[in-house]
mmCIF file of C-alpha atoms in Angstrom:
data_model
loop_
_atom_site.group_PDB
_atom_site.id
_atom_site.type_symbol
_atom_site.label_atom_id
_atom_site.label_comp_id
_atom_site.label_asym_id
_atom_site.label_seq_id
_atom_site.Cartn_x
_atom_site.Cartn_y
_atom_site.Cartn_z
ATOM 1 C CA MET A 1 0.014 0.016 0.010
ATOM 2 C CA LYS A 2 1.249 3.413 -0.910
ATOM 3 C CA ARG A 3 1.771 5.941 1.923
ATOM 4 C CA PRO A 4 0.641 9.548 1.433
ATOM 5 C CA GLY A 5 3.280 12.068 0.640
ATOM 6 C CA PRO A 6 4.278 14.880 2.941
ATOM 7 C CA PHE A 7 2.400 17.470 0.923
ATOM 8 C CA GLN A 8 -0.782 15.430 1.015
ATOM 9 C CA THR A 9 -0.556 15.057 4.782
ATOM 10 C CA LEU A 10 -0.002 18.786 5.243
ATOM 11 C CA GLY A 11 -2.991 19.666 3.023
ATOM 12 C CA ALA A 12 -5.269 17.333 4.896
ATOM 13 C CA GLY A 13 -4.237 18.902 8.199
ATOM 14 C CA VAL A 14 -4.970 22.397 6.937
ATOM 15 C CA VAL A 15 -8.427 21.388 5.744
ATOM 16 C CA LEU A 16 -9.194 19.671 9.039
ATOM 17 C CA ALA A 17 -8.156 22.763 11.021
ATOM 18 C CA LEU A 18 -10.283 25.078 8.931
ATOM 19 C CA GLY A 19 -13.332 22.789 9.428
ATOM 20 C CA ILE A 20 -12.876 22.679 13.190
ATOM 21 C CA GLY A 21 -12.598 26.492 13.287
ATOM 22 C CA VAL A 22 -15.816 27.038 11.293
ATOM 23 C CA LEU A 23 -17.632 24.527 13.445
ATOM 24 C CA SER A 24 -16.513 26.261 16.659
ATOM 25 C CA ALA A 25 -17.620 29.742 15.372
ATOM 26 C CA GLN A 26 -21.123 28.417 14.565
ATOM 27 C CA THR A 27 -21.623 26.686 17.910
ATOM 28 C CA MET A 28 -20.214 29.462 20.131
ATOM 29 C CA PRO A 29 -23.010 31.538 22.003
ATOM 30 C CA ARG A 30 -23.534 35.126 20.839
ATOM 31 C CA THR A 31 -22.569 36.804 24.081
ATOM 32 C CA ASP A 32 -22.756 40.355 22.713
ATOM 33 C CA ASN A 33 -26.408 40.143 21.647
ATOM 34 C CA ALA A 34 -27.378 38.232 24.782
ATOM 35 C CA SER A 35 -25.706 40.798 27.025
ATOM 36 C CA ALA A 36 -27.485 43.575 25.280
ATOM 37 C CA SER A 37 -30.852 41.809 25.541
ATOM 38 C CA SER A 38 -30.301 41.173 29.254
ATOM 39 C CA ALA A 39 -29.372 44.759 29.877
ATOM 40 C CA SER A 40 -32.496 45.869 28.034
ATOM 41 C CA ALA A 41 -34.697 43.534 29.994
ATOM 42 C CA GLY A 42 -33.277 44.436 33.382
ATOM 43 C CA ALA A 43 -33.305 48.258 33.051
ATOM 44 C CA PRO A 44 -36.499 50.031 34.140
ATOM 45 C CA VAL A 45 -38.434 51.692 31.382
ATOM 46 C CA ALA A 46 -39.276 55.377 32.025
ATOM 47 C CA LYS A 47 -42.760 56.367 30.962
ATOM 48 C CA ALA A 48 -43.298 59.786 29.503
ATOM 49 C CA THR A 49 -45.923 61.892 31.350
ATOM 50 C CA THR A 50 -47.595 65.095 30.257
ATOM 51 C CA SER A 51 -48.781 67.739 32.768
ATOM 52 C CA VAL A 52 -51.422 70.241 31.600
ATOM 53 C CA ALA A 53 -51.724 73.451 33.572
ATOM 54 C CA PRO A 54 -55.370 74.381 34.473
ATOM 55 C CA GLU A 55 -56.898 77.403 32.876
ATOM 56 C CA PRO A 56 -57.208 80.400 35.270
ATOM 57 C CA GLY A 57 -61.017 80.222 35.104
ATOM 58 C CA GLU A 58 -60.916 76.511 36.040
ATOM 59 C CA THR A 59 -58.758 77.214 39.087
ATOM 60 C CA ALA A 60 -61.101 79.953 40.279
ATOM 61 C CA ALA A 61 -64.101 77.743 39.812
ATOM 62 C CA ALA A 62 -62.505 74.893 41.731
ATOM 63 C CA THR A 63 -61.630 77.259 44.578
ATOM 64 C CA ALA A 64 -65.166 78.674 44.655
ATOM 65 C CA SER A 65 -66.734 75.227 44.713
ATOM 66 C CA ALA A 66 -64.491 74.122 47.578
ATOM 67 C CA SER A 67 -65.245 77.210 49.649
ATOM 68 C CA PRO A 68 -68.530 77.249 51.561
ATOM 69 C CA SER A 69 -71.111 79.592 50.017
ATOM 70 C CA ALA A 70 -71.781 82.744 51.985
ATOM 71 C CA GLU A 71 -75.274 83.287 53.400
ATOM 72 C CA PRO A 72 -77.195 85.934 51.484
ATOM 73 C CA ALA A 73 -77.703 89.158 53.395
ATOM 74 C CA ASP A 74 -81.189 89.825 54.800
ATOM 75 C CA PRO A 75 -82.742 92.547 52.622
ATOM 76 C CA THR A 76 -85.051 93.728 55.513
ATOM 77 C CA PRO A 77 -84.259 97.320 56.421
ATOM 78 C CA LYS A 78 -82.594 97.783 59.799
ATOM 79 C CA ARG A 79 -84.722 100.836 60.621
ATOM 80 C CA ALA A 80 -87.950 101.815 58.961
ATOM 81 C CA GLU A 81 -91.374 103.443 59.706
ATOM 82 C CA TYR A 82 -94.522 102.660 57.733
ATOM 83 C CA ALA A 83 -97.986 104.197 58.101
ATOM 84 C CA GLY A 84 -101.113 103.830 55.990
ATOM 85 C CA VAL A 85 -104.814 102.982 55.806
ATOM 86 C CA ALA A 86 -106.666 99.760 56.499
ATOM 87 C CA GLN A 87 -108.777 99.143 53.379
ATOM 88 C CA GLY A 88 -112.517 98.740 54.007
ATOM 89 C CA ASN A 89 -112.210 100.149 57.532
ATOM 90 C CA GLY A 90 -110.605 103.554 57.173
ATOM 91 C CA GLY A 91 -108.533 103.113 60.304
ATOM 92 C CA LEU A 92 -104.780 103.676 60.324
ATOM 93 C CA VAL A 93 -101.959 101.157 60.652
ATOM 94 C CA ALA A 94 -98.413 101.979 61.617
ATOM 95 C CA VAL A 95 -95.414 99.630 61.714
ATOM 96 C CA SER A 96 -91.953 100.340 63.046
ATOM 97 C CA ILE A 97 -88.875 98.145 62.494
ATOM 98 C CA LYS A 98 -85.593 98.163 64.382
ATOM 99 C CA ASN A 99 -82.896 95.493 63.949
ATOM 100 C CA GLY A 100 -85.254 92.653 63.212
ATOM 101 C CA LYS A 101 -87.875 93.598 65.807
ATOM 102 C CA ALA A 102 -91.199 95.097 64.807
ATOM 103 C CA VAL A 103 -94.090 96.801 66.578
ATOM 104 C CA ALA A 104 -97.413 97.921 65.080
ATOM 105 C CA TYR A 105 -100.515 99.810 66.099
ATOM 106 C CA PHE A 106 -103.960 99.843 64.565
ATOM 107 C CA CYS A 107 -106.589 102.385 65.507
ATOM 108 C CA ASP A 108 -109.792 103.564 63.868
ATOM 109 C CA GLY A 109 -110.951 105.833 66.729
ATOM 110 C CA ARG A 110 -113.173 103.130 68.222
ATOM 111 C CA ILE A 111 -110.961 100.017 68.504
ATOM 112 C CA GLU A 112 -107.230 99.606 68.720
ATOM 113 C CA SER A 113 -104.582 96.930 68.871
ATOM 114 C CA TRP A 114 -100.917 96.858 69.736
ATOM 115 C CA LEU A 115 -98.859 94.138 68.094
ATOM 116 C CA LYS A 116 -95.248 93.017 68.145
ATOM 117 C CA GLY A 117 -93.130 90.452 66.274
ATOM 118 C CA THR A 118 -90.308 90.076 63.788
ATOM 119 C CA ALA A 119 -89.148 91.468 60.516
ATOM 120 C CA GLU A 120 -86.901 89.261 58.446
ATOM 121 C CA ASN A 121 -86.453 88.397 54.782
ATOM 122 C CA ASN A 122 -88.704 91.364 53.963
ATOM 123 C CA THR A 123 -91.615 89.717 55.800
ATOM 124 C CA LEU A 124 -93.544 90.964 58.843
ATOM 125 C CA THR A 125 -95.266 88.709 61.340
ATOM 126 C CA LEU A 126 -96.786 90.366 64.419
ATOM 127 C CA THR A 127 -99.303 89.271 67.002
ATOM 128 C CA GLY A 128 -101.307 91.015 69.725
ATOM 129 C CA LYS A 129 -103.979 90.455 72.321
ATOM 130 C CA GLY A 130 -107.263 88.870 71.362
ATOM 131 C CA GLY A 131 -105.758 87.086 68.358
ATOM 132 C CA SER A 132 -104.696 90.222 66.578
ATOM 133 C CA LEU A 133 -102.376 89.458 63.649
ATOM 134 C CA ILE A 134 -100.438 91.270 60.976
ATOM 135 C CA THR A 135 -98.696 89.515 58.085
ATOM 136 C CA ALA A 136 -97.104 91.668 55.424
ATOM 137 C CA ALA A 137 -94.449 91.865 52.803
ATOM 138 C CA LEU A 138 -91.926 94.665 52.511
ATOM 139 C CA GLY A 139 -90.831 96.062 49.206
ATOM 140 C CA GLY A 140 -91.219 98.968 46.821
ATOM 141 C CA GLY A 141 -91.085 101.437 49.695
ATOM 142 C CA LYS A 142 -94.089 100.103 51.510
ATOM 143 C CA ALA A 143 -95.545 97.320 53.731
ATOM 144 C CA GLN A 144 -98.528 95.492 52.255
ATOM 145 C CA GLY A 145 -100.491 92.686 53.868
ATOM 146 C CA ARG A 146 -103.374 91.613 56.055
ATOM 147 C CA LEU A 147 -104.570 92.807 59.439
ATOM 148 C CA GLN A 148 -106.859 90.907 61.792
ATOM 149 C CA VAL A 149 -108.380 92.371 64.948
ATOM 150 C CA GLY A 150 -110.799 90.020 66.643
ATOM 151 C CA LYS A 151 -112.885 88.507 63.903
ATOM 152 C CA ALA A 152 -112.503 91.476 61.560
ATOM 153 C CA LYS A 153 -109.974 91.297 58.715
ATOM 154 C CA TRP A 154 -108.709 93.959 56.347
ATOM 155 C CA ARG A 155 -105.967 94.450 53.821
ATOM 156 C CA PHE A 156 -103.657 97.418 54.219
ATOM 157 C CA SER A 157 -100.908 99.289 52.437
ATOM 158 C CA ALA A 158 -98.525 101.485 54.415
ATOM 159 C CA PRO A 159 -95.805 103.544 52.674
ATOM 160 C CA LEU A 160 -92.526 104.464 54.258
ATOM 161 C CA VAL A 161 -92.762 107.637 56.347
ATOM 162 C CA LYS A 162 -90.298 109.864 58.237
ATOM 163 C CA LYS A 163 -90.701 111.679 61.514
ATOM 164 C CA PRO A 164 -92.676 113.545 62.598
ATOM 165 C CA SER A 165 -95.048 111.041 60.817
ATOM 166 C CA GLY A 166 -95.362 107.538 62.226
ATOM 167 C CA LEU A 167 -96.155 105.883 65.510
ATOM 168 C CA TYR A 168 -96.155 107.347 69.056
ATOM 169 C CA ARG A 169 -96.931 105.860 72.480
ATOM 170 C CA ALA A 170 -97.219 107.318 75.970
ATOM 171 C CA THR A 171 -97.568 105.525 79.313
ATOM 172 C CA ALA A 172 -98.138 106.583 82.915
ATOM 173 C CA VAL A 173 -99.727 105.391 86.199
ATOM 174 C CA VAL A 174 -102.422 107.670 87.670
ATOM 175 C CA ARG A 175 -103.887 106.824 91.077
ATOM 176 C CA GLY A 176 -102.951 103.166 90.551
ATOM 177 C CA ALA A 177 -104.432 102.960 87.083
ATOM 178 C CA LYS A 178 -102.237 102.398 84.029
ATOM 179 C CA VAL A 179 -102.623 104.943 81.265
ATOM 180 C CA VAL A 180 -101.562 104.023 77.696
ATOM 181 C CA GLY A 181 -101.975 106.323 74.746
ATOM 182 C CA GLY A 182 -101.312 105.554 71.060
ATOM 183 C CA TRP A 183 -101.151 107.840 68.025
ATOM 184 C CA ILE A 184 -100.579 107.365 64.315
ATOM 185 C CA VAL A 185 -99.664 110.466 62.310
ATOM 186 C CA LEU A 186 -99.675 110.491 58.471
ATOM 187 C CA PRO A 187 -97.572 112.832 56.367
ATOM 188 C CA GLY A 188 -100.601 114.880 55.327
ATOM 189 C CA GLY A 189 -101.433 115.710 58.950
ATOM 190 C CA ARG A 190 -104.169 113.133 59.438
ATOM 191 C CA GLN A 191 -103.927 111.332 62.773
ATOM 192 C CA VAL A 192 -105.895 109.036 65.036
ATOM 193 C CA GLY A 193 -105.402 107.630 68.533
ATOM 194 C CA LEU A 194 -106.927 106.356 71.748
ATOM 195 C CA VAL A 195 -105.960 106.623 75.389
ATOM 196 C CA ASP A 196 -106.747 103.774 77.777
ATOM 197 C CA VAL A 197 -107.170 104.719 81.418
ATOM 198 C CA GLY A 198 -107.529 101.439 83.274
ATOM 199 C CA ASP A 199 -110.052 99.545 81.157
ATOM 200 C CA ALA A 200 -111.724 102.552 79.686
ATOM 201 C CA ALA A 201 -110.712 103.972 76.275
ATOM 202 C CA GLN A 202 -111.244 107.530 75.128
ATOM 203 C CA ALA A 203 -110.278 109.596 72.142
ATOM 204 C CA ALA A 204 -106.707 110.792 72.326
ATOM 205 C CA PRO A 205 -106.076 114.558 72.261
ATOM 206 C CA ARG A 206 -104.485 115.851 69.074
ATOM 207 C CA LEU A 207 -100.743 115.288 69.088
ATOM 208 C CA THR A 208 -98.055 117.736 68.195
ATOM 209 C CA PRO A 209 -94.961 115.525 67.883
ATOM 210 C CA GLY A 210 -92.359 116.459 70.413
ATOM 211 C CA SER A 211 -94.865 118.110 72.785
ATOM 212 C CA PRO A 212 -96.708 116.622 75.810
ATOM 213 C CA VAL A 213 -100.467 116.118 75.995
ATOM 214 C CA THR A 214 -102.841 116.266 78.940
ATOM 215 C CA VAL A 215 -105.441 113.584 79.621
ATOM 216 C CA GLY A 216 -107.770 114.020 82.645
ATOM 217 C CA GLY A 217 -105.349 116.410 84.277
ATOM 218 C CA THR A 218 -102.431 114.032 83.716
ATOM 219 C CA ARG A 219 -99.507 115.110 81.584
ATOM 220 C CA LEU A 220 -98.343 112.504 79.111
ATOM 221 C CA ILE A 221 -95.206 112.583 76.961
ATOM 222 C CA PRO A 222 -95.689 110.661 73.704
ATOM 223 C CA GLU A 223 -92.489 108.991 72.487
ATOM 224 C CA ASP A 224 -91.486 107.513 69.193
ATOM 225 C CA THR A 225 -90.782 103.817 68.810
ATOM 226 C CA ASP A 226 -87.111 103.961 69.818
ATOM 227 C CA ALA A 227 -88.293 104.449 73.406
ATOM 228 C CA PHE A 228 -90.493 101.354 73.607
ATOM 229 C CA ILE A 229 -89.829 98.870 70.760
ATOM 230 C CA ASP A 230 -87.644 96.701 73.048
ATOM 231 C CA THR A 231 -90.108 96.736 75.976
ATOM 232 C CA LEU A 232 -93.539 96.474 74.461
#
């Protein structure tokens, strides 16, 4: 048998070495790509966020809705005097308001009634002896409503007035008897009133606002509502 020559042996070795090198390159793991993939998988991914500033109007609206709403102011006047006529009777009605309190007087020269109550939200509610009642609304420069004295009922309208018009009252004690006088004065000069001495009523003398009057020898000093609205 013929042995291979030296050149043939060398060629075969070169071919074998090249084959082993190619095989090693194909089977070796791709460490560069694997490392990059691992790094990509392990690193946290930052998410993009967008912040939108609120419009000025939206901020104001949100603040307003969060804040408690303020109570509306009571439109009832703090101080006011009303005086007018009871319709269908011809008697006079006077109402005086001071800081939420109200007093009223009705007189037609024969019967009378003193009433007291409240004035709020432009509404009057006053009561007196014998079931007397006034309910009225304030607005447009006048008080308008209903008056009840005993079983009689009338509507009335009383415009705003200024002193010396309005309501007056005088009190005294004479020989153990209580004396109470009431007057209503209208801007045109018309007036009406009664004076009670004990249980007896009589026509009141004509009043000149600011001046005293004399009843049965007793001197009375009529006062406006500031003097008695808190004590009636």
